[in-house]
Amino acid sequence: MAIAGSDRRSENADVLIIGAGASGSVAAKHLSDNGFKVVCLDQGPWVDNKEFAGARPEWELMAQKRWHPNPNVRDLENDYPVDVTESDVNPLMYNAVGGSTILWAAHWQRFMPSDFRVKTLDGVADDWPFTYEELEPFYEQAEEEMGVSGLAGDPAFPPTKPLPTPPLPIGKIGMKAAEGMNKLGWHWWPGPNAMPSKPYRGRNACVRRGTCLTGCPEGAKASMDLVYWPSAIKNGAKMITGARVKEILVNDKGLATGAVYIDRAGRERTQKAGIVIVCANGIGTPRLLLLSTSKRFPNGLANSTGLVGKRLMMHPYAAVAGVFDEPLESWLGPAGQTIQSMQFYETDKSRGFVRGAKWQVMPSGGPLGLRAAYGGRALEEAWGVNLHRNTKRVFGHAFEWGIIAEDLPEESNRVVLDPTLTDSDGIPAPKLIYKNSENTRKLIDFHLARAQEAMKAAGAVSMTTTPLMRDCGWHLMGTARMGEDPGTSVVDPYGKAHDVPNLFVYDGSNFVTSSGFNPTGTICAIALRCVKHLIANRRDQEIAA
């Protein structure tokens, strides 16, 4: 266990934040800016960007284990196991200060206005309790804080202000993909990324090393340990690492009073606070709420509806990889996305399904290739004789059209506590029960066929199609949904639990629907909206004594 700043473990904090990923970092920075005494507990450590292997020859080998995004493969002390025996998709995450932004590809996306109104427009799922227009100013502020690069004016979206830094080059792979899209008359636009294209607020410019998914050795990519925590620590916020939370405590009045955690020496400790904000991702948050049972909350905290853990959405991911005769320098970043397309994003019911998907062009990586790094394939397929053959044919000559399918919420897709599996501290592990729906399967089939057309139009000499990548569960959403009605939602539109007036959920658990976009931009915008509301209404906020 390590503590950044003076030891406040024995003090009552104004606010306890559990989890130092995207949403927790936004909350810590803004609360500490406004004078709140903040303590954050995270089960992971600080990560020094000198640890990342992206600039070293062993990079792709390190991606197979140490920097793998699947915690069940990585199996570090700071990870917890996840039972996936009943899930179509493996969850991906990283446990450290900065959370999964340590390994994310830094795709920065806003949702579409239609994403907030799917019930009204398509008769499925639910509408959000606010609109795109209400969230827009928080998107703008988050983009400024993160140093997003990109080109304003994408006709698929409402008009926006210029992004803080210019777009990164789309490279030869982006140009080649765009050729195909232009022949077909289909939409494409340079992809926005949370990577500055020039030095930005103490961070370096992206050098397009293309190793974003295993950490950024340049210190350029917007991971939360670099973007938010230096300011939060300077403001007096306290970060306690190596702190695995086992339970949120409540008093006789039903208010949250803090949390019990286990440090890396195995000691059980208590951190008290007036307000508790849970930011442990769409799996860690419901796990903790379900663990926090008491006489008053026998089914878990904030779970009077029985919805905690249900409606899990993980964005099934499909891809078409194309190989070209000409050299495309397809190891270069951003990785990240070079171009994107929303040609088939909105519902067209003549296709036989509702909703759609975002497409993105990503580089194919080094000799082992992007898919070998986290695709769940046998290492032998990219080793020995196979390695030499594939390297000569594919290395530098390929790219991928990736497809993020909108994942509609279903109560049968859920997170529960595993009856036997535990983490290294003996705390019950989460179990996922998750299956793709018929709508999702039809959606993916349609989009794969169109992506194959796009690859063919671009001149691909061969293609590989992946209908569902098992290691694709980066986006963990929906397991503590927000809404106005306490009978059909876990938290209100500002993340406050309906059942516990000083308990908040700010991470992707509170999503109502998933959209077809990478969610981190929206997680940050919603966390910002929620925490600003909390700050503005601090005098009326009920707290534990």
PDB file of C-alpha atoms in Angstrom, residues 13-274:
ATOM      1  CA  ALA A  13     -12.933  12.602   4.406  1.00  0.00           C
ATOM      2  CA  ASP A  14     -15.583  14.830   2.906  1.00  0.00           C
ATOM      3  CA  VAL A  15     -15.735  12.465  -0.049  1.00  0.00           C
ATOM      4  CA  LEU A  16     -14.435   8.919  -0.478  1.00  0.00           C
ATOM      5  CA  ILE A  17     -13.928   7.852  -4.091  1.00  0.00           C
ATOM      6  CA  ILE A  18     -13.560   4.145  -4.812  1.00  0.00           C
ATOM      7  CA  GLY A  19     -11.641   3.635  -8.047  1.00  0.00           C
ATOM      8  CA  ALA A  20      -9.154   5.967  -9.752  1.00  0.00           C
ATOM      9  CA  GLY A  21     -10.133   5.350 -13.369  1.00  0.00           C
ATOM     10  CA  ALA A  22     -11.827   7.746 -15.762  1.00  0.00           C
ATOM     11  CA  SER A  23     -14.796   8.867 -13.680  1.00  0.00           C
ATOM     12  CA  GLY A  24     -13.105   8.770 -10.272  1.00  0.00           C
ATOM     13  CA  SER A  25     -10.245  10.904 -11.535  1.00  0.00           C
ATOM     14  CA  VAL A  26     -12.590  13.541 -12.961  1.00  0.00           C
ATOM     15  CA  ALA A  27     -14.465  13.648  -9.643  1.00  0.00           C
ATOM     16  CA  ALA A  28     -11.299  13.857  -7.519  1.00  0.00           C
ATOM     17  CA  LYS A  29      -9.849  16.728  -9.502  1.00  0.00           C
ATOM     18  CA  HIS A  30     -12.983  18.866  -9.473  1.00  0.00           C
ATOM     19  CA  LEU A  31     -13.961  18.152  -5.877  1.00  0.00           C
ATOM     20  CA  SER A  32     -10.452  19.004  -4.669  1.00  0.00           C
ATOM     21  CA  ASP A  33     -10.465  22.131  -6.852  1.00  0.00           C
ATOM     22  CA  ASN A  34     -13.468  23.234  -4.808  1.00  0.00           C
ATOM     23  CA  GLY A  35     -12.034  22.581  -1.370  1.00  0.00           C
ATOM     24  CA  PHE A  36     -13.416  19.126  -0.596  1.00  0.00           C
ATOM     25  CA  LYS A  37     -11.240  16.769   1.454  1.00  0.00           C
ATOM     26  CA  VAL A  38     -10.971  13.813  -0.920  1.00  0.00           C
ATOM     27  CA  VAL A  39      -9.613  10.323  -0.283  1.00  0.00           C
ATOM     28  CA  CYS A  40      -9.432   7.797  -3.127  1.00  0.00           C
ATOM     29  CA  LEU A  41      -8.959   4.047  -2.703  1.00  0.00           C
ATOM     30  CA  ASP A  42      -7.618   2.009  -5.605  1.00  0.00           C
ATOM     31  CA  GLN A  43      -6.560  -1.626  -5.522  1.00  0.00           C
ATOM     32  CA  GLY A  44      -3.826  -1.003  -8.090  1.00  0.00           C
ATOM     33  CA  PRO A  45      -0.519   0.905  -7.955  1.00  0.00           C
ATOM     34  CA  TRP A  46       0.850   3.978  -9.671  1.00  0.00           C
ATOM     35  CA  VAL A  47       2.367   3.011 -13.027  1.00  0.00           C
ATOM     36  CA  ASP A  48       5.480   4.769 -14.317  1.00  0.00           C
ATOM     37  CA  ASN A  49       5.388   5.136 -18.106  1.00  0.00           C
ATOM     38  CA  LYS A  50       9.006   3.909 -18.140  1.00  0.00           C
ATOM     39  CA  GLU A  51       7.553   0.467 -17.353  1.00  0.00           C
ATOM     40  CA  PHE A  52       5.760   0.289 -20.708  1.00  0.00           C
ATOM     41  CA  ALA A  53       7.523  -1.862 -23.309  1.00  0.00           C
ATOM     42  CA  GLY A  54       6.265  -0.053 -26.417  1.00  0.00           C
ATOM     43  CA  ALA A  55       9.676   1.428 -27.199  1.00  0.00           C
ATOM     44  CA  ARG A  56      11.566  -1.819 -26.650  1.00  0.00           C
ATOM     45  CA  PRO A  57      12.092  -4.949 -28.836  1.00  0.00           C
ATOM     46  CA  GLU A  58      10.172  -7.206 -26.462  1.00  0.00           C
ATOM     47  CA  TRP A  59       7.009  -5.124 -26.810  1.00  0.00           C
ATOM     48  CA  GLU A  60       4.762  -7.721 -28.483  1.00  0.00           C
ATOM     49  CA  LEU A  61       5.902 -10.518 -26.181  1.00  0.00           C
ATOM     50  CA  MET A  62       5.107  -8.366 -23.131  1.00  0.00           C
ATOM     51  CA  ALA A  63       1.650  -7.778 -24.596  1.00  0.00           C
ATOM     52  CA  GLN A  64       0.925 -11.489 -24.308  1.00  0.00           C
ATOM     53  CA  LYS A  65       0.987 -11.437 -20.499  1.00  0.00           C
ATOM     54  CA  ARG A  66       2.211  -8.465 -18.435  1.00  0.00           C
ATOM     55  CA  TRP A  67       0.327  -5.849 -20.431  1.00  0.00           C
ATOM     56  CA  HIS A  68      -2.544  -8.013 -21.630  1.00  0.00           C
ATOM     57  CA  PRO A  69      -5.909  -6.234 -21.103  1.00  0.00           C
ATOM     58  CA  ASN A  70      -7.666  -9.388 -19.838  1.00  0.00           C
ATOM     59  CA  PRO A  71      -7.213  -9.594 -16.030  1.00  0.00           C
ATOM     60  CA  ASN A  72      -7.637 -13.378 -16.134  1.00  0.00           C
ATOM     61  CA  VAL A  73      -4.600 -13.599 -18.436  1.00  0.00           C
ATOM     62  CA  ARG A  74      -2.547 -10.879 -16.743  1.00  0.00           C
ATOM     63  CA  ASP A  75      -3.240 -12.254 -13.249  1.00  0.00           C
ATOM     64  CA  LEU A  76      -1.383  -9.560 -11.324  1.00  0.00           C
ATOM     65  CA  GLU A  77      -1.717  -9.040  -7.587  1.00  0.00           C
ATOM     66  CA  ASN A  78      -3.817  -5.952  -8.202  1.00  0.00           C
ATOM     67  CA  ASP A  79      -6.248  -7.872 -10.444  1.00  0.00           C
ATOM     68  CA  TYR A  80      -9.300  -9.820  -9.427  1.00  0.00           C
ATOM     69  CA  PRO A  81     -10.483 -12.899 -11.351  1.00  0.00           C
ATOM     70  CA  VAL A  82     -13.720 -12.838 -13.341  1.00  0.00           C
ATOM     71  CA  ASP A  83     -15.736 -15.999 -14.042  1.00  0.00           C
ATOM     72  CA  VAL A  84     -16.530 -15.905 -17.772  1.00  0.00           C
ATOM     73  CA  THR A  85     -17.720 -19.481 -18.233  1.00  0.00           C
ATOM     74  CA  GLU A  86     -21.202 -18.195 -19.149  1.00  0.00           C
ATOM     75  CA  SER A  87     -20.157 -15.137 -21.168  1.00  0.00           C
ATOM     76  CA  ASP A  88     -19.694 -14.710 -24.940  1.00  0.00           C
ATOM     77  CA  VAL A  89     -17.163 -11.952 -24.276  1.00  0.00           C
ATOM     78  CA  ASN A  90     -14.185 -11.518 -21.953  1.00  0.00           C
ATOM     79  CA  PRO A  91     -14.080  -8.294 -19.934  1.00  0.00           C
ATOM     80  CA  LEU A  92     -10.977  -6.156 -20.376  1.00  0.00           C
ATOM     81  CA  MET A  93      -9.696  -3.643 -17.819  1.00  0.00           C
ATOM     82  CA  TYR A  94      -6.648  -2.489 -15.902  1.00  0.00           C
ATOM     83  CA  ASN A  95      -6.410  -1.936 -12.164  1.00  0.00           C
ATOM     84  CA  ALA A  96      -4.139   0.976 -11.304  1.00  0.00           C
ATOM     85  CA  VAL A  97      -4.245   4.721 -10.783  1.00  0.00           C
ATOM     86  CA  GLY A  98      -5.734   5.751 -14.109  1.00  0.00           C
ATOM     87  CA  GLY A  99      -7.709   2.519 -14.425  1.00  0.00           C
ATOM     88  CA  SER A 100      -8.233   1.151 -17.904  1.00  0.00           C
ATOM     89  CA  THR A 101      -7.042   4.418 -19.458  1.00  0.00           C
ATOM     90  CA  ILE A 102      -3.540   3.033 -18.813  1.00  0.00           C
ATOM     91  CA  LEU A 103      -4.116   0.548 -21.656  1.00  0.00           C
ATOM     92  CA  TRP A 104      -6.950   2.107 -23.653  1.00  0.00           C
ATOM     93  CA  ALA A 105      -6.660   2.964 -27.324  1.00  0.00           C
ATOM     94  CA  ALA A 106      -7.807   6.531 -26.524  1.00  0.00           C
ATOM     95  CA  HIS A 107     -10.639   6.635 -29.048  1.00  0.00           C
ATOM     96  CA  TRP A 108     -12.512   9.771 -28.073  1.00  0.00           C
ATOM     97  CA  GLN A 109     -16.131   9.774 -29.129  1.00  0.00           C
ATOM     98  CA  ARG A 110     -19.243  11.689 -28.328  1.00  0.00           C
ATOM     99  CA  PHE A 111     -22.554   9.867 -28.513  1.00  0.00           C
ATOM    100  CA  MET A 112     -25.080  10.907 -31.163  1.00  0.00           C
ATOM    101  CA  PRO A 113     -28.235  12.826 -30.181  1.00  0.00           C
ATOM    102  CA  SER A 114     -30.248   9.752 -31.183  1.00  0.00           C
ATOM    103  CA  ASP A 115     -28.358   7.605 -28.647  1.00  0.00           C
ATOM    104  CA  PHE A 116     -30.179   9.347 -25.811  1.00  0.00           C
ATOM    105  CA  ARG A 117     -33.635   8.670 -27.312  1.00  0.00           C
ATOM    106  CA  VAL A 118     -33.687   5.046 -28.531  1.00  0.00           C
ATOM    107  CA  LYS A 119     -37.052   4.298 -26.894  1.00  0.00           C
ATOM    108  CA  THR A 120     -38.672   7.272 -28.581  1.00  0.00           C
ATOM    109  CA  LEU A 121     -37.032   6.686 -31.968  1.00  0.00           C
ATOM    110  CA  ASP A 122     -36.839   2.897 -32.218  1.00  0.00           C
ATOM    111  CA  GLY A 123     -39.155   1.576 -29.526  1.00  0.00           C
ATOM    112  CA  VAL A 124     -36.400  -0.350 -27.732  1.00  0.00           C
ATOM    113  CA  ALA A 125     -34.646  -0.060 -24.353  1.00  0.00           C
ATOM    114  CA  ASP A 126     -35.120   3.340 -22.634  1.00  0.00           C
ATOM    115  CA  ASP A 127     -34.465   7.023 -23.191  1.00  0.00           C
ATOM    116  CA  TRP A 128     -31.813   8.696 -21.076  1.00  0.00           C
ATOM    117  CA  PRO A 129     -32.954  11.227 -18.453  1.00  0.00           C
ATOM    118  CA  PHE A 130     -31.121  14.010 -20.323  1.00  0.00           C
ATOM    119  CA  THR A 131     -30.339  14.916 -23.921  1.00  0.00           C
ATOM    120  CA  TYR A 132     -27.204  15.294 -26.007  1.00  0.00           C
ATOM    121  CA  GLU A 133     -27.683  19.050 -25.878  1.00  0.00           C
ATOM    122  CA  GLU A 134     -27.651  18.999 -22.055  1.00  0.00           C
ATOM    123  CA  LEU A 135     -24.444  16.950 -22.025  1.00  0.00           C
ATOM    124  CA  GLU A 136     -22.683  18.918 -24.775  1.00  0.00           C
ATOM    125  CA  PRO A 137     -20.960  21.553 -22.565  1.00  0.00           C
ATOM    126  CA  PHE A 138     -19.492  18.772 -20.435  1.00  0.00           C
ATOM    127  CA  TYR A 139     -18.155  17.023 -23.541  1.00  0.00           C
ATOM    128  CA  GLU A 140     -16.470  20.301 -24.493  1.00  0.00           C
ATOM    129  CA  GLN A 141     -14.858  20.750 -21.087  1.00  0.00           C
ATOM    130  CA  ALA A 142     -13.697  17.127 -20.917  1.00  0.00           C
ATOM    131  CA  GLU A 143     -12.138  17.399 -24.388  1.00  0.00           C
ATOM    132  CA  GLU A 144     -10.263  20.504 -23.260  1.00  0.00           C
ATOM    133  CA  GLU A 145      -8.996  18.777 -20.123  1.00  0.00           C
ATOM    134  CA  MET A 146      -7.960  15.626 -21.989  1.00  0.00           C
ATOM    135  CA  GLY A 147      -6.203  17.403 -24.875  1.00  0.00           C
ATOM    136  CA  VAL A 148      -8.177  15.611 -27.573  1.00  0.00           C
ATOM    137  CA  SER A 149      -6.866  15.807 -31.154  1.00  0.00           C
ATOM    138  CA  GLY A 150      -9.140  15.797 -34.165  1.00  0.00           C
ATOM    139  CA  LEU A 151     -10.883  17.758 -36.862  1.00  0.00           C
ATOM    140  CA  ALA A 152     -14.178  19.524 -36.168  1.00  0.00           C
ATOM    141  CA  GLY A 153     -16.909  19.510 -38.777  1.00  0.00           C
ATOM    142  CA  ASP A 154     -17.730  15.808 -39.074  1.00  0.00           C
ATOM    143  CA  PRO A 155     -21.112  15.934 -40.864  1.00  0.00           C
ATOM    144  CA  ALA A 156     -22.318  12.862 -38.965  1.00  0.00           C
ATOM    145  CA  PHE A 157     -22.447  14.922 -35.730  1.00  0.00           C
ATOM    146  CA  PRO A 158     -23.961  18.232 -34.645  1.00  0.00           C
ATOM    147  CA  PRO A 159     -21.544  21.179 -35.108  1.00  0.00           C
ATOM    148  CA  THR A 160     -18.786  21.371 -32.469  1.00  0.00           C
ATOM    149  CA  LYS A 161     -16.056  23.765 -31.427  1.00  0.00           C
ATOM    150  CA  PRO A 162     -12.526  23.029 -32.718  1.00  0.00           C
ATOM    151  CA  LEU A 163     -10.777  20.371 -30.651  1.00  0.00           C
ATOM    152  CA  PRO A 164      -7.810  21.452 -28.493  1.00  0.00           C
ATOM    153  CA  THR A 165      -5.128  20.015 -30.808  1.00  0.00           C
ATOM    154  CA  PRO A 166      -5.107  19.372 -34.580  1.00  0.00           C
ATOM    155  CA  PRO A 167      -5.807  15.897 -35.968  1.00  0.00           C
ATOM    156  CA  LEU A 168      -3.064  13.293 -36.063  1.00  0.00           C
ATOM    157  CA  PRO A 169      -2.031  12.102 -39.575  1.00  0.00           C
ATOM    158  CA  ILE A 170      -4.339   9.400 -40.890  1.00  0.00           C
ATOM    159  CA  GLY A 171      -1.327   7.725 -42.519  1.00  0.00           C
ATOM    160  CA  LYS A 172      -1.234   5.411 -45.509  1.00  0.00           C
ATOM    161  CA  ILE A 173      -3.782   3.036 -43.985  1.00  0.00           C
ATOM    162  CA  GLY A 174      -6.272   5.845 -43.466  1.00  0.00           C
ATOM    163  CA  MET A 175      -5.722   7.073 -47.015  1.00  0.00           C
ATOM    164  CA  LYS A 176      -6.171   3.576 -48.421  1.00  0.00           C
ATOM    165  CA  ALA A 177      -9.363   2.981 -46.443  1.00  0.00           C
ATOM    166  CA  ALA A 178     -10.693   6.376 -47.513  1.00  0.00           C
ATOM    167  CA  GLU A 179     -10.113   5.453 -51.168  1.00  0.00           C
ATOM    168  CA  GLY A 180     -12.520   2.576 -50.798  1.00  0.00           C
ATOM    169  CA  MET A 181     -15.098   4.668 -48.968  1.00  0.00           C
ATOM    170  CA  ASN A 182     -14.911   7.398 -51.612  1.00  0.00           C
ATOM    171  CA  LYS A 183     -15.549   4.860 -54.379  1.00  0.00           C
ATOM    172  CA  LEU A 184     -18.672   3.718 -52.552  1.00  0.00           C
ATOM    173  CA  GLY A 185     -19.760   7.234 -51.595  1.00  0.00           C
ATOM    174  CA  TRP A 186     -19.743   6.323 -47.904  1.00  0.00           C
ATOM    175  CA  HIS A 187     -19.041   8.560 -44.938  1.00  0.00           C
ATOM    176  CA  TRP A 188     -15.579   8.783 -43.353  1.00  0.00           C
ATOM    177  CA  TRP A 189     -13.788  11.361 -41.220  1.00  0.00           C
ATOM    178  CA  PRO A 190     -10.444  11.587 -39.386  1.00  0.00           C
ATOM    179  CA  GLY A 191     -10.932   9.915 -36.015  1.00  0.00           C
ATOM    180  CA  PRO A 192     -10.662  11.964 -32.804  1.00  0.00           C
ATOM    181  CA  ASN A 193      -8.214  10.591 -30.248  1.00  0.00           C
ATOM    182  CA  ALA A 194      -7.367  11.488 -26.643  1.00  0.00           C
ATOM    183  CA  MET A 195      -3.752  11.969 -27.708  1.00  0.00           C
ATOM    184  CA  PRO A 196      -2.435  15.489 -28.261  1.00  0.00           C
ATOM    185  CA  SER A 197      -0.825  16.095 -31.627  1.00  0.00           C
ATOM    186  CA  LYS A 198       1.406  18.713 -30.018  1.00  0.00           C
ATOM    187  CA  PRO A 199       2.756  19.170 -26.475  1.00  0.00           C
ATOM    188  CA  TYR A 200      -0.195  19.858 -24.221  1.00  0.00           C
ATOM    189  CA  ARG A 201      -0.320  20.863 -20.548  1.00  0.00           C
ATOM    190  CA  GLY A 202       2.859  19.016 -19.601  1.00  0.00           C
ATOM    191  CA  ARG A 203       2.268  15.979 -21.799  1.00  0.00           C
ATOM    192  CA  ASN A 204       4.316  15.148 -24.871  1.00  0.00           C
ATOM    193  CA  ALA A 205       2.914  15.019 -28.378  1.00  0.00           C
ATOM    194  CA  CYS A 206       1.965  11.625 -29.801  1.00  0.00           C
ATOM    195  CA  VAL A 207       4.836  10.215 -31.891  1.00  0.00           C
ATOM    196  CA  ARG A 208       2.622   7.572 -33.535  1.00  0.00           C
ATOM    197  CA  ARG A 209       4.508   4.643 -32.041  1.00  0.00           C
ATOM    198  CA  GLY A 210       1.289   2.615 -32.345  1.00  0.00           C
ATOM    199  CA  THR A 211       1.617   0.812 -28.996  1.00  0.00           C
ATOM    200  CA  CYS A 212      -1.236   2.589 -27.190  1.00  0.00           C
ATOM    201  CA  LEU A 213      -2.904  -0.669 -26.108  1.00  0.00           C
ATOM    202  CA  THR A 214       0.075  -1.587 -23.935  1.00  0.00           C
ATOM    203  CA  GLY A 215       0.624   1.849 -22.390  1.00  0.00           C
ATOM    204  CA  CYS A 216       2.197   5.012 -23.761  1.00  0.00           C
ATOM    205  CA  PRO A 217       5.955   5.245 -23.099  1.00  0.00           C
ATOM    206  CA  GLU A 218       5.956   8.817 -24.427  1.00  0.00           C
ATOM    207  CA  GLY A 219       3.609  10.096 -21.726  1.00  0.00           C
ATOM    208  CA  ALA A 220       1.424  11.531 -24.474  1.00  0.00           C
ATOM    209  CA  LYS A 221      -1.798   9.514 -24.310  1.00  0.00           C
ATOM    210  CA  ALA A 222      -4.445  10.920 -21.985  1.00  0.00           C
ATOM    211  CA  SER A 223      -4.409   8.463 -19.113  1.00  0.00           C
ATOM    212  CA  MET A 224      -6.003   9.743 -15.933  1.00  0.00           C
ATOM    213  CA  ASP A 225      -2.865   9.416 -13.814  1.00  0.00           C
ATOM    214  CA  LEU A 226      -1.298  12.059 -16.063  1.00  0.00           C
ATOM    215  CA  VAL A 227      -4.311  14.237 -16.839  1.00  0.00           C
ATOM    216  CA  TYR A 228      -6.131  14.637 -13.522  1.00  0.00           C
ATOM    217  CA  TRP A 229      -4.175  13.253 -10.583  1.00  0.00           C
ATOM    218  CA  PRO A 230      -1.241  15.714 -10.527  1.00  0.00           C
ATOM    219  CA  SER A 231      -3.728  18.553  -9.976  1.00  0.00           C
ATOM    220  CA  ALA A 232      -5.833  16.569  -7.511  1.00  0.00           C
ATOM    221  CA  ILE A 233      -2.782  15.655  -5.406  1.00  0.00           C
ATOM    222  CA  LYS A 234      -1.589  19.266  -5.514  1.00  0.00           C
ATOM    223  CA  ASN A 235      -5.030  20.300  -4.239  1.00  0.00           C
ATOM    224  CA  GLY A 236      -4.650  17.943  -1.274  1.00  0.00           C
ATOM    225  CA  ALA A 237      -6.525  14.867  -2.465  1.00  0.00           C
ATOM    226  CA  LYS A 238      -5.159  11.627  -0.999  1.00  0.00           C
ATOM    227  CA  MET A 239      -4.591   8.524  -3.054  1.00  0.00           C
ATOM    228  CA  ILE A 240      -4.305   5.210  -1.204  1.00  0.00           C
ATOM    229  CA  THR A 241      -3.119   2.482  -3.569  1.00  0.00           C
ATOM    230  CA  GLY A 242      -3.129  -1.259  -2.969  1.00  0.00           C
ATOM    231  CA  ALA A 243      -6.479  -0.814  -1.231  1.00  0.00           C
ATOM    232  CA  ARG A 244      -9.009  -3.496  -2.183  1.00  0.00           C
ATOM    233  CA  VAL A 245     -12.456  -2.437  -0.959  1.00  0.00           C
ATOM    234  CA  LYS A 246     -14.622  -5.264   0.394  1.00  0.00           C
ATOM    235  CA  GLU A 247     -17.655  -3.372   1.690  1.00  0.00           C
ATOM    236  CA  ILE A 248     -19.323   0.033   1.799  1.00  0.00           C
ATOM    237  CA  LEU A 249     -20.512   0.813   5.309  1.00  0.00           C
ATOM    238  CA  VAL A 250     -23.893   2.313   6.236  1.00  0.00           C
ATOM    239  CA  ASN A 251     -25.305   3.668   9.508  1.00  0.00           C
ATOM    240  CA  ASP A 252     -28.688   3.242  11.167  1.00  0.00           C
ATOM    241  CA  LYS A 253     -30.108   6.060   9.059  1.00  0.00           C
ATOM    242  CA  GLY A 254     -29.196   4.245   5.860  1.00  0.00           C
ATOM    243  CA  LEU A 255     -26.395   6.646   4.970  1.00  0.00           C
ATOM    244  CA  ALA A 256     -23.026   5.525   3.637  1.00  0.00           C
ATOM    245  CA  THR A 257     -20.292   6.197   6.177  1.00  0.00           C
ATOM    246  CA  GLY A 258     -17.179   4.952   4.360  1.00  0.00           C
ATOM    247  CA  ALA A 259     -15.633   1.673   3.301  1.00  0.00           C
ATOM    248  CA  VAL A 260     -13.643  -1.274   4.601  1.00  0.00           C
ATOM    249  CA  TYR A 261     -10.600  -2.217   2.534  1.00  0.00           C
ATOM    250  CA  ILE A 262      -7.717  -4.661   2.689  1.00  0.00           C
ATOM    251  CA  ASP A 263      -4.204  -3.335   2.175  1.00  0.00           C
ATOM    252  CA  ARG A 264      -1.390  -5.264   0.480  1.00  0.00           C
ATOM    253  CA  ALA A 265      -0.147  -6.478   3.872  1.00  0.00           C
ATOM    254  CA  GLY A 266      -3.507  -8.171   4.387  1.00  0.00           C
ATOM    255  CA  ARG A 267      -4.665  -5.738   7.069  1.00  0.00           C
ATOM    256  CA  GLU A 268      -8.287  -4.679   7.180  1.00  0.00           C
ATOM    257  CA  ARG A 269      -8.730  -0.922   7.409  1.00  0.00           C
ATOM    258  CA  THR A 270     -11.638   1.515   7.455  1.00  0.00           C
ATOM    259  CA  GLN A 271     -11.879   4.852   5.672  1.00  0.00           C
ATOM    260  CA  LYS A 272     -14.755   7.054   6.826  1.00  0.00           C
ATOM    261  CA  ALA A 273     -16.369   9.787   4.764  1.00  0.00           C
ATOM    262  CA  GLY A 274     -19.451  11.984   4.533  1.00  0.00           C
TER     263      GLY A 274
END
